Amino acid sequence: MVSDPRNRRPNLRSVPTGSDAAGGGAGEASPLAGGDSFPERLDGRVALVTGAGSPDGIGYATARRLSAMGASVAIVSTTRRIHERATELGVTGFVADLTVEAEVGALTDAITEQLGPVDILVNNAGLASKASPEVVRPVAQLTYDEWRAEIDRNLTTAFLVSRAFVGGMTEHGWGRIVNLAATAGPVNALPAEAGYAAGKAGVVGLTRALAMELVADGITVNAVAPGIIHTGASTLVELKQGYGSPMGRPGAPDEVAAAIAFLCSPSASYITGQMLVIDGGNSVREAQYR
């Protein structure tokens, strides 16, 4: 949660620093049948990336890629540093606590008013940060409030934001939703991280349920599950584990962003309800022989 009460409300007078042309309304490119070019551009689309406050995080890297592909991008985080990131990227920044239903509603209105209906949603909010570290405690010692905090920031945020924007996507008959899961939960688990693992496993369940609900409306819903990624929130222990992976290094935020951007593109039109693991093969290896 944000300690400064001024940062607890969405900034409805956000600081637009890039192109503010309204998105939406662009027709989807036809699937290729032997053409010479690939329809990877997102011109005319409006994209929202949540949890993009860190300059070396997955959300920031994703927003940069989507903007480079031509989308009008909005980014959101819980603190006003999001406006620094927006200035750097040439996009539009908003402040909101996405675990609060009313703030998500106000955010939805503000983005729609300033940029137009959202076509692409990347639910990245929820990943741990230095300012908001995950709760590491065995289940027997985990308090109910700690459990709720982990579930709310990792799963409830994706539910509230997705619910807020799927109606508009359905009306336009096109949409892309990519949710950030993790290998912890859907693939494996670590002791003392039950809340985080449960939240991320829930993200995959939400992804698949939404995919089936929206498949007839031209909307795809997928998840990516990063392993150890070198971000500003990475601990020395995590980085050491990354260097022990089959590739001999942790992943980079832009490597995750590249996968997310593909799933947001017109070319990914026949992929829905899937989870893509991005961990350098770490979850495939049965044992470490080095």
PDB file of C-alpha atoms in Angstrom:
ATOM      1  CA  MET A   1       0.000   0.000   0.000  1.00  0.00           C
ATOM      2  CA  VAL A   2       1.108   3.585  -0.565  1.00  0.00           C
ATOM      3  CA  SER A   3       1.853   5.535   2.596  1.00  0.00           C
ATOM      4  CA  ASP A   4       1.356   8.959   1.057  1.00  0.00           C
ATOM      5  CA  PRO A   5      -2.440   9.541   0.836  1.00  0.00           C
ATOM      6  CA  ARG A   6      -1.938  11.851  -2.134  1.00  0.00           C
ATOM      7  CA  ASN A   7      -0.900   8.831  -4.141  1.00  0.00           C
ATOM      8  CA  ARG A   8      -3.980   6.796  -3.235  1.00  0.00           C
ATOM      9  CA  ARG A   9      -6.199   8.391  -5.870  1.00  0.00           C
ATOM     10  CA  PRO A  10      -5.863   8.038  -9.644  1.00  0.00           C
ATOM     11  CA  ASN A  11      -4.311  11.105 -11.208  1.00  0.00           C
ATOM     12  CA  LEU A  12      -7.156  12.094 -13.485  1.00  0.00           C
ATOM     13  CA  ARG A  13      -5.088  15.014 -14.719  1.00  0.00           C
ATOM     14  CA  SER A  14      -2.305  12.751 -15.859  1.00  0.00           C
ATOM     15  CA  VAL A  15       0.752  14.137 -17.566  1.00  0.00           C
ATOM     16  CA  PRO A  16       0.497  13.263 -21.269  1.00  0.00           C
ATOM     17  CA  THR A  17       4.013  13.493 -22.609  1.00  0.00           C
ATOM     18  CA  GLY A  18       3.818  11.632 -25.872  1.00  0.00           C
ATOM     19  CA  SER A  19       1.356  11.361 -28.686  1.00  0.00           C
ATOM     20  CA  ASP A  20      -2.149  11.651 -27.234  1.00  0.00           C
ATOM     21  CA  ALA A  21      -4.012  10.764 -30.377  1.00  0.00           C
ATOM     22  CA  ALA A  22      -7.011   8.603 -29.494  1.00  0.00           C
ATOM     23  CA  GLY A  23      -6.542   4.923 -30.230  1.00  0.00           C
ATOM     24  CA  GLY A  24      -9.005   2.243 -31.129  1.00  0.00           C
ATOM     25  CA  GLY A  25     -11.077   1.778 -34.205  1.00  0.00           C
ATOM     26  CA  ALA A  26      -8.341   0.246 -36.344  1.00  0.00           C
ATOM     27  CA  GLY A  27      -9.340  -2.932 -38.114  1.00  0.00           C
ATOM     28  CA  GLU A  28      -7.399  -6.097 -37.433  1.00  0.00           C
ATOM     29  CA  ALA A  29      -5.058  -7.195 -40.162  1.00  0.00           C
ATOM     30  CA  SER A  30      -6.177 -10.280 -42.018  1.00  0.00           C
ATOM     31  CA  PRO A  31      -4.301 -13.503 -41.215  1.00  0.00           C
ATOM     32  CA  LEU A  32      -1.491 -13.987 -43.705  1.00  0.00           C
ATOM     33  CA  ALA A  33      -1.755 -16.578 -46.404  1.00  0.00           C
ATOM     34  CA  GLY A  34       1.669 -16.403 -47.988  1.00  0.00           C
ATOM     35  CA  GLY A  35       2.054 -12.629 -47.877  1.00  0.00           C
ATOM     36  CA  ASP A  36       5.416 -10.882 -47.917  1.00  0.00           C
ATOM     37  CA  SER A  37       5.054  -8.873 -44.709  1.00  0.00           C
ATOM     38  CA  PHE A  38       3.891  -9.494 -41.166  1.00  0.00           C
ATOM     39  CA  PRO A  39       1.217  -7.342 -39.478  1.00  0.00           C
ATOM     40  CA  GLU A  40       3.118  -6.597 -36.262  1.00  0.00           C
ATOM     41  CA  ARG A  41       2.200  -2.924 -36.035  1.00  0.00           C
ATOM     42  CA  LEU A  42      -0.267  -1.667 -33.420  1.00  0.00           C
ATOM     43  CA  ASP A  43      -1.041   1.731 -34.911  1.00  0.00           C
ATOM     44  CA  GLY A  44      -4.434   3.017 -33.803  1.00  0.00           C
ATOM     45  CA  ARG A  45      -4.508   0.737 -30.755  1.00  0.00           C
ATOM     46  CA  VAL A  46      -4.556   1.885 -27.132  1.00  0.00           C
ATOM     47  CA  ALA A  47      -2.535  -0.181 -24.675  1.00  0.00           C
ATOM     48  CA  LEU A  48      -2.467  -0.145 -20.880  1.00  0.00           C
ATOM     49  CA  VAL A  49       0.486  -1.599 -18.983  1.00  0.00           C
ATOM     50  CA  THR A  50       0.083  -1.809 -15.216  1.00  0.00           C
ATOM     51  CA  GLY A  51       2.946  -1.888 -12.723  1.00  0.00           C
ATOM     52  CA  ALA A  52       5.375   0.069 -14.899  1.00  0.00           C
ATOM     53  CA  GLY A  53       6.943   2.332 -12.295  1.00  0.00           C
ATOM     54  CA  SER A  54      10.421   0.805 -12.294  1.00  0.00           C
ATOM     55  CA  PRO A  55      12.811   1.886 -15.082  1.00  0.00           C
ATOM     56  CA  ASP A  56      14.374  -1.588 -15.166  1.00  0.00           C
ATOM     57  CA  GLY A  57      11.250  -3.688 -14.786  1.00  0.00           C
ATOM     58  CA  ILE A  58       9.150  -5.840 -17.087  1.00  0.00           C
ATOM     59  CA  GLY A  59       6.290  -3.318 -17.236  1.00  0.00           C
ATOM     60  CA  TYR A  60       8.566  -0.513 -18.402  1.00  0.00           C
ATOM     61  CA  ALA A  61      10.207  -2.711 -21.045  1.00  0.00           C
ATOM     62  CA  THR A  62       6.783  -3.819 -22.275  1.00  0.00           C
ATOM     63  CA  ALA A  63       5.458  -0.273 -22.531  1.00  0.00           C
ATOM     64  CA  ARG A  64       8.542   0.707 -24.533  1.00  0.00           C
ATOM     65  CA  ARG A  65       8.008  -2.128 -26.997  1.00  0.00           C
ATOM     66  CA  LEU A  66       4.289  -1.523 -27.462  1.00  0.00           C
ATOM     67  CA  SER A  67       4.933   2.171 -28.035  1.00  0.00           C
ATOM     68  CA  ALA A  68       7.603   1.333 -30.630  1.00  0.00           C
ATOM     69  CA  MET A  69       5.026  -0.860 -32.388  1.00  0.00           C
ATOM     70  CA  GLY A  70       2.766   2.181 -32.782  1.00  0.00           C
ATOM     71  CA  ALA A  71       0.317   1.825 -29.891  1.00  0.00           C
ATOM     72  CA  SER A  72      -0.806   4.776 -27.773  1.00  0.00           C
ATOM     73  CA  VAL A  73       0.359   3.581 -24.368  1.00  0.00           C
ATOM     74  CA  ALA A  74      -0.840   4.342 -20.847  1.00  0.00           C
ATOM     75  CA  ILE A  75       1.136   3.162 -17.828  1.00  0.00           C
ATOM     76  CA  VAL A  76       0.097   3.060 -14.184  1.00  0.00           C
ATOM     77  CA  SER A  77       1.669   2.462 -10.790  1.00  0.00           C
ATOM     78  CA  THR A  78       0.918   3.296  -7.175  1.00  0.00           C
ATOM     79  CA  THR A  79       3.328   6.237  -6.908  1.00  0.00           C
ATOM     80  CA  ARG A  80       3.965   9.467  -8.757  1.00  0.00           C
ATOM     81  CA  ARG A  81       7.262   8.175 -10.114  1.00  0.00           C
ATOM     82  CA  ILE A  82       5.128   6.830 -12.955  1.00  0.00           C
ATOM     83  CA  HIS A  83       5.222  10.317 -14.468  1.00  0.00           C
ATOM     84  CA  GLU A  84       9.011  10.122 -14.716  1.00  0.00           C
ATOM     85  CA  ARG A  85       8.670   6.834 -16.585  1.00  0.00           C
ATOM     86  CA  ALA A  86       5.969   8.346 -18.813  1.00  0.00           C
ATOM     87  CA  THR A  87       8.239  11.256 -19.710  1.00  0.00           C
ATOM     88  CA  GLU A  88      11.098   8.895 -20.556  1.00  0.00           C
ATOM     89  CA  LEU A  89       8.893   6.743 -22.781  1.00  0.00           C
ATOM     90  CA  GLY A  90       6.747   9.477 -24.317  1.00  0.00           C
ATOM     91  CA  VAL A  91       3.545   7.865 -23.045  1.00  0.00           C
ATOM     92  CA  THR A  92       0.816   8.792 -20.536  1.00  0.00           C
ATOM     93  CA  GLY A  93       1.121   8.031 -16.829  1.00  0.00           C
ATOM     94  CA  PHE A  94      -1.520   7.486 -14.157  1.00  0.00           C
ATOM     95  CA  VAL A  95      -1.372   6.883 -10.403  1.00  0.00           C
ATOM     96  CA  ALA A  96      -3.780   4.340  -8.888  1.00  0.00           C
ATOM     97  CA  ASP A  97      -3.961   1.545  -6.338  1.00  0.00           C
ATOM     98  CA  LEU A  98      -5.284  -1.324  -8.438  1.00  0.00           C
ATOM     99  CA  THR A  99      -6.348  -3.356  -5.408  1.00  0.00           C
ATOM    100  CA  VAL A 100      -9.089  -0.752  -4.772  1.00  0.00           C
ATOM    101  CA  GLU A 101     -12.188  -1.189  -6.930  1.00  0.00           C
ATOM    102  CA  ALA A 102     -13.136   2.506  -6.939  1.00  0.00           C
ATOM    103  CA  GLU A 103      -9.668   3.558  -8.079  1.00  0.00           C
ATOM    104  CA  VAL A 104      -9.733   1.077 -10.946  1.00  0.00           C
ATOM    105  CA  GLY A 105     -13.068   2.537 -12.027  1.00  0.00           C
ATOM    106  CA  ALA A 106     -11.736   6.082 -11.961  1.00  0.00           C
ATOM    107  CA  LEU A 107      -8.629   4.986 -13.856  1.00  0.00           C
ATOM    108  CA  THR A 108     -10.782   3.385 -16.541  1.00  0.00           C
ATOM    109  CA  ASP A 109     -12.732   6.607 -17.059  1.00  0.00           C
ATOM    110  CA  ALA A 110      -9.576   8.719 -17.183  1.00  0.00           C
ATOM    111  CA  ILE A 111      -7.783   6.548 -19.760  1.00  0.00           C
ATOM    112  CA  THR A 112     -10.860   6.299 -21.960  1.00  0.00           C
ATOM    113  CA  GLU A 113     -11.330  10.067 -21.836  1.00  0.00           C
ATOM    114  CA  GLN A 114      -7.717  10.902 -22.663  1.00  0.00           C
ATOM    115  CA  LEU A 115      -6.671   8.103 -25.032  1.00  0.00           C
ATOM    116  CA  GLY A 116      -9.813   6.232 -26.042  1.00  0.00           C
ATOM    117  CA  PRO A 117     -10.997   2.672 -25.369  1.00  0.00           C
ATOM    118  CA  VAL A 118      -8.262   0.249 -24.353  1.00  0.00           C
ATOM    119  CA  ASP A 119      -7.555  -2.497 -26.905  1.00  0.00           C
ATOM    120  CA  ILE A 120      -4.520  -4.079 -25.245  1.00  0.00           C
ATOM    121  CA  LEU A 121      -4.120  -4.786 -21.538  1.00  0.00           C
ATOM    122  CA  VAL A 122      -0.962  -6.069 -19.880  1.00  0.00           C
ATOM    123  CA  ASN A 123      -1.637  -6.956 -16.242  1.00  0.00           C
ATOM    124  CA  ASN A 124       1.900  -6.654 -14.909  1.00  0.00           C
ATOM    125  CA  ALA A 125       1.055  -5.121 -11.514  1.00  0.00           C
ATOM    126  CA  GLY A 126       1.675  -7.422  -8.595  1.00  0.00           C
ATOM    127  CA  LEU A 127       5.283  -8.408  -9.067  1.00  0.00           C
ATOM    128  CA  ALA A 128       7.352  -7.800  -5.948  1.00  0.00           C
ATOM    129  CA  SER A 129       9.524  -4.697  -5.661  1.00  0.00           C
ATOM    130  CA  LYS A 130      11.947  -3.224  -3.164  1.00  0.00           C
ATOM    131  CA  ALA A 131       9.192  -0.890  -1.990  1.00  0.00           C
ATOM    132  CA  SER A 132       6.691  -3.736  -1.680  1.00  0.00           C
ATOM    133  CA  PRO A 133       8.533  -7.025  -1.105  1.00  0.00           C
ATOM    134  CA  GLU A 134       6.649 -10.287  -1.119  1.00  0.00           C
ATOM    135  CA  VAL A 135       5.772 -11.891   2.187  1.00  0.00           C
ATOM    136  CA  VAL A 136       8.186 -14.738   2.945  1.00  0.00           C
ATOM    137  CA  ARG A 137       6.785 -16.782   5.810  1.00  0.00           C
ATOM    138  CA  PRO A 138       5.651 -20.419   6.239  1.00  0.00           C
ATOM    139  CA  VAL A 139       1.910 -21.006   6.036  1.00  0.00           C
ATOM    140  CA  ALA A 140       1.766 -21.866   9.745  1.00  0.00           C
ATOM    141  CA  GLN A 141       3.104 -18.390  10.553  1.00  0.00           C
ATOM    142  CA  LEU A 142       1.342 -16.433   7.809  1.00  0.00           C
ATOM    143  CA  THR A 143      -1.258 -13.973   9.041  1.00  0.00           C
ATOM    144  CA  TYR A 144      -4.594 -13.587   7.278  1.00  0.00           C
ATOM    145  CA  ASP A 145      -3.765  -9.975   6.389  1.00  0.00           C
ATOM    146  CA  GLU A 146      -0.451 -11.052   4.823  1.00  0.00           C
ATOM    147  CA  TRP A 147      -2.217 -13.760   2.842  1.00  0.00           C
ATOM    148  CA  ARG A 148      -4.831 -11.293   1.596  1.00  0.00           C
ATOM    149  CA  ALA A 149      -2.158  -8.753   0.668  1.00  0.00           C
ATOM    150  CA  GLU A 150      -0.362 -11.284  -1.549  1.00  0.00           C
ATOM    151  CA  ILE A 151      -3.560 -12.485  -3.213  1.00  0.00           C
ATOM    152  CA  ASP A 152      -4.839  -8.941  -3.723  1.00  0.00           C
ATOM    153  CA  ARG A 153      -1.747  -7.550  -5.405  1.00  0.00           C
ATOM    154  CA  ASN A 154      -1.040 -10.613  -7.537  1.00  0.00           C
ATOM    155  CA  LEU A 155      -4.532 -11.806  -8.475  1.00  0.00           C
ATOM    156  CA  THR A 156      -7.201  -9.268  -7.497  1.00  0.00           C
ATOM    157  CA  THR A 157      -5.471  -6.526  -9.478  1.00  0.00           C
ATOM    158  CA  ALA A 158      -5.644  -8.624 -12.665  1.00  0.00           C
ATOM    159  CA  PHE A 159      -9.310  -9.415 -12.009  1.00  0.00           C
ATOM    160  CA  LEU A 160     -10.369  -5.817 -11.330  1.00  0.00           C
ATOM    161  CA  VAL A 161      -8.497  -4.283 -14.266  1.00  0.00           C
ATOM    162  CA  SER A 162      -9.548  -6.991 -16.719  1.00  0.00           C
ATOM    163  CA  ARG A 163     -13.186  -6.666 -15.678  1.00  0.00           C
ATOM    164  CA  ALA A 164     -12.999  -2.908 -16.175  1.00  0.00           C
ATOM    165  CA  PHE A 165     -11.819  -3.091 -19.788  1.00  0.00           C
ATOM    166  CA  VAL A 166     -13.232  -6.270 -21.347  1.00  0.00           C
ATOM    167  CA  GLY A 167     -16.581  -4.622 -22.040  1.00  0.00           C
ATOM    168  CA  GLY A 168     -15.004  -2.052 -24.331  1.00  0.00           C
ATOM    169  CA  MET A 169     -12.958  -4.701 -26.122  1.00  0.00           C
ATOM    170  CA  THR A 170     -16.083  -6.768 -26.676  1.00  0.00           C
ATOM    171  CA  GLU A 171     -17.899  -3.788 -28.193  1.00  0.00           C
ATOM    172  CA  HIS A 172     -15.080  -3.263 -30.697  1.00  0.00           C
ATOM    173  CA  GLY A 173     -14.650  -6.974 -31.432  1.00  0.00           C
ATOM    174  CA  TRP A 174     -10.879  -6.973 -30.831  1.00  0.00           C
ATOM    175  CA  GLY A 175      -8.620  -7.166 -27.821  1.00  0.00           C
ATOM    176  CA  ARG A 176      -5.474  -8.578 -26.312  1.00  0.00           C
ATOM    177  CA  ILE A 177      -4.977  -9.340 -22.614  1.00  0.00           C
ATOM    178  CA  VAL A 178      -1.659 -10.645 -21.298  1.00  0.00           C
ATOM    179  CA  ASN A 179      -1.384 -11.495 -17.611  1.00  0.00           C
ATOM    180  CA  LEU A 180       1.882 -11.808 -15.699  1.00  0.00           C
ATOM    181  CA  ALA A 181       2.036 -15.086 -13.858  1.00  0.00           C
ATOM    182  CA  ALA A 182       5.338 -16.626 -12.707  1.00  0.00           C
ATOM    183  CA  THR A 183       6.981 -20.012 -12.612  1.00  0.00           C
ATOM    184  CA  ALA A 184       6.396 -19.967  -8.844  1.00  0.00           C
ATOM    185  CA  GLY A 185       2.873 -21.324  -8.442  1.00  0.00           C
ATOM    186  CA  PRO A 186       1.897 -22.617 -11.891  1.00  0.00           C
ATOM    187  CA  VAL A 187       5.149 -24.579 -12.434  1.00  0.00           C
ATOM    188  CA  ASN A 188       6.986 -24.953  -9.137  1.00  0.00           C
ATOM    189  CA  ALA A 189       7.118 -23.465  -5.655  1.00  0.00           C
ATOM    190  CA  LEU A 190       9.499 -22.372  -2.920  1.00  0.00           C
ATOM    191  CA  PRO A 191       9.037 -22.755   0.835  1.00  0.00           C
ATOM    192  CA  ALA A 192       7.541 -19.773   2.663  1.00  0.00           C
ATOM    193  CA  GLU A 193       6.006 -18.224  -0.473  1.00  0.00           C
ATOM    194  CA  ALA A 194       2.552 -19.791  -0.432  1.00  0.00           C
ATOM    195  CA  GLY A 195       0.669 -16.494  -0.862  1.00  0.00           C
ATOM    196  CA  TYR A 196       2.675 -15.481  -3.913  1.00  0.00           C
ATOM    197  CA  ALA A 197       2.494 -18.954  -5.454  1.00  0.00           C
ATOM    198  CA  ALA A 198      -1.258 -19.173  -4.902  1.00  0.00           C
ATOM    199  CA  GLY A 199      -1.804 -15.735  -6.407  1.00  0.00           C
ATOM    200  CA  LYS A 200       0.226 -16.507  -9.533  1.00  0.00           C
ATOM    201  CA  ALA A 201      -1.423 -19.891  -9.990  1.00  0.00           C
ATOM    202  CA  GLY A 202      -4.741 -18.070  -9.718  1.00  0.00           C
ATOM    203  CA  VAL A 203      -3.641 -15.709 -12.498  1.00  0.00           C
ATOM    204  CA  VAL A 204      -3.359 -18.689 -14.840  1.00  0.00           C
ATOM    205  CA  GLY A 205      -6.826 -19.887 -13.862  1.00  0.00           C
ATOM    206  CA  LEU A 206      -8.230 -16.407 -14.468  1.00  0.00           C
ATOM    207  CA  THR A 207      -6.444 -16.273 -17.818  1.00  0.00           C
ATOM    208  CA  ARG A 208      -7.982 -19.520 -19.033  1.00  0.00           C
ATOM    209  CA  ALA A 209     -11.457 -18.684 -17.802  1.00  0.00           C
ATOM    210  CA  LEU A 210     -11.374 -15.255 -19.451  1.00  0.00           C
ATOM    211  CA  ALA A 211     -10.026 -16.757 -22.662  1.00  0.00           C
ATOM    212  CA  MET A 212     -13.043 -19.045 -22.954  1.00  0.00           C
ATOM    213  CA  GLU A 213     -15.486 -16.284 -22.053  1.00  0.00           C
ATOM    214  CA  LEU A 214     -14.095 -13.870 -24.652  1.00  0.00           C
ATOM    215  CA  VAL A 215     -12.975 -16.143 -27.481  1.00  0.00           C
ATOM    216  CA  ALA A 216     -16.075 -15.424 -29.579  1.00  0.00           C
ATOM    217  CA  ASP A 217     -15.561 -11.654 -29.243  1.00  0.00           C
ATOM    218  CA  GLY A 218     -12.202 -11.427 -31.024  1.00  0.00           C
ATOM    219  CA  ILE A 219     -10.274 -11.154 -27.752  1.00  0.00           C
ATOM    220  CA  THR A 220      -7.325 -13.344 -26.824  1.00  0.00           C
ATOM    221  CA  VAL A 221      -6.176 -13.830 -23.231  1.00  0.00           C
ATOM    222  CA  ASN A 222      -2.802 -15.343 -22.404  1.00  0.00           C
ATOM    223  CA  ALA A 223      -0.251 -15.409 -19.616  1.00  0.00           C
ATOM    224  CA  VAL A 224       3.519 -15.332 -19.437  1.00  0.00           C
ATOM    225  CA  ALA A 225       5.349 -16.972 -16.550  1.00  0.00           C
ATOM    226  CA  PRO A 226       8.809 -15.469 -16.016  1.00  0.00           C
ATOM    227  CA  GLY A 227      11.411 -17.290 -13.992  1.00  0.00           C
ATOM    228  CA  ILE A 228      14.349 -15.389 -12.535  1.00  0.00           C
ATOM    229  CA  ILE A 229      14.535 -12.019 -14.279  1.00  0.00           C
ATOM    230  CA  HIS A 230      17.197  -9.428 -13.456  1.00  0.00           C
ATOM    231  CA  THR A 231      15.243  -6.338 -12.370  1.00  0.00           C
ATOM    232  CA  GLY A 232      15.847  -3.636  -9.793  1.00  0.00           C
ATOM    233  CA  ALA A 233      13.940  -5.744  -7.262  1.00  0.00           C
ATOM    234  CA  SER A 234      16.143  -8.819  -7.695  1.00  0.00           C
ATOM    235  CA  THR A 235      17.964 -10.039  -4.599  1.00  0.00           C
ATOM    236  CA  LEU A 236      21.506 -11.403  -4.624  1.00  0.00           C
ATOM    237  CA  VAL A 237      20.111 -14.855  -3.834  1.00  0.00           C
ATOM    238  CA  GLU A 238      17.778 -14.701  -6.835  1.00  0.00           C
ATOM    239  CA  LEU A 239      20.547 -13.533  -9.162  1.00  0.00           C
ATOM    240  CA  LYS A 240      22.815 -16.329  -7.959  1.00  0.00           C
ATOM    241  CA  GLN A 241      20.048 -18.807  -8.747  1.00  0.00           C
ATOM    242  CA  GLY A 242      19.731 -17.242 -12.188  1.00  0.00           C
ATOM    243  CA  TYR A 243      23.425 -17.753 -12.914  1.00  0.00           C
ATOM    244  CA  GLY A 244      22.908 -21.400 -12.003  1.00  0.00           C
ATOM    245  CA  SER A 245      20.218 -21.856 -14.654  1.00  0.00           C
ATOM    246  CA  PRO A 246      20.813 -23.882 -17.856  1.00  0.00           C
ATOM    247  CA  MET A 247      21.588 -20.664 -19.758  1.00  0.00           C
ATOM    248  CA  GLY A 248      23.969 -19.554 -17.032  1.00  0.00           C
ATOM    249  CA  ARG A 249      22.289 -16.220 -16.405  1.00  0.00           C
ATOM    250  CA  PRO A 250      19.009 -14.652 -15.270  1.00  0.00           C
ATOM    251  CA  GLY A 251      16.636 -13.326 -17.903  1.00  0.00           C
ATOM    252  CA  ALA A 252      16.310  -9.688 -18.921  1.00  0.00           C
ATOM    253  CA  PRO A 253      13.065  -7.647 -18.715  1.00  0.00           C
ATOM    254  CA  ASP A 254      13.178  -7.001 -22.460  1.00  0.00           C
ATOM    255  CA  GLU A 255      13.200 -10.741 -23.141  1.00  0.00           C
ATOM    256  CA  VAL A 256       9.910 -11.058 -21.278  1.00  0.00           C
ATOM    257  CA  ALA A 257       8.582  -7.909 -22.952  1.00  0.00           C
ATOM    258  CA  ALA A 258       9.318  -9.377 -26.390  1.00  0.00           C
ATOM    259  CA  ALA A 259       7.086 -12.362 -25.649  1.00  0.00           C
ATOM    260  CA  ILE A 260       4.341 -10.123 -24.269  1.00  0.00           C
ATOM    261  CA  ALA A 261       4.500  -7.869 -27.324  1.00  0.00           C
ATOM    262  CA  PHE A 262       4.123 -10.842 -29.640  1.00  0.00           C
ATOM    263  CA  LEU A 263       1.033 -12.041 -27.767  1.00  0.00           C
ATOM    264  CA  CYS A 264      -0.390  -8.525 -28.161  1.00  0.00           C
ATOM    265  CA  SER A 265       0.231  -8.472 -31.897  1.00  0.00           C
ATOM    266  CA  PRO A 266      -2.182  -9.326 -34.722  1.00  0.00           C
ATOM    267  CA  SER A 267      -0.004 -12.330 -35.600  1.00  0.00           C
ATOM    268  CA  ALA A 268      -0.937 -14.008 -32.288  1.00  0.00           C
ATOM    269  CA  SER A 269      -4.612 -14.132 -33.246  1.00  0.00           C
ATOM    270  CA  TYR A 270      -4.886 -17.945 -32.895  1.00  0.00           C
ATOM    271  CA  ILE A 271      -3.264 -18.178 -29.463  1.00  0.00           C
ATOM    272  CA  THR A 272      -5.499 -17.911 -26.414  1.00  0.00           C
ATOM    273  CA  GLY A 273      -5.750 -19.422 -22.953  1.00  0.00           C
ATOM    274  CA  GLN A 274      -2.061 -20.295 -22.930  1.00  0.00           C
ATOM    275  CA  MET A 275       0.810 -19.802 -20.477  1.00  0.00           C
ATOM    276  CA  LEU A 276       4.277 -19.195 -21.897  1.00  0.00           C
ATOM    277  CA  VAL A 277       7.129 -20.002 -19.508  1.00  0.00           C
ATOM    278  CA  ILE A 278      10.133 -17.685 -19.845  1.00  0.00           C
ATOM    279  CA  ASP A 279      12.837 -19.096 -17.589  1.00  0.00           C
ATOM    280  CA  GLY A 280      15.791 -20.094 -19.767  1.00  0.00           C
ATOM    281  CA  GLY A 281      14.879 -23.765 -19.457  1.00  0.00           C
ATOM    282  CA  ASN A 282      15.186 -23.783 -15.675  1.00  0.00           C
ATOM    283  CA  SER A 283      11.875 -25.574 -15.101  1.00  0.00           C
ATOM    284  CA  VAL A 284      12.723 -28.237 -17.686  1.00  0.00           C
ATOM    285  CA  ARG A 285      15.982 -29.405 -16.145  1.00  0.00           C
ATOM    286  CA  GLU A 286      15.447 -32.332 -13.793  1.00  0.00           C
ATOM    287  CA  ALA A 287      18.606 -31.802 -11.776  1.00  0.00           C
ATOM    288  CA  GLN A 288      21.716 -29.644 -11.778  1.00  0.00           C
ATOM    289  CA  TYR A 289      24.830 -31.563 -12.723  1.00  0.00           C
ATOM    290  CA  ARG A 290      27.424 -28.799 -12.624  1.00  0.00           C
TER     291      ARG A 290
END
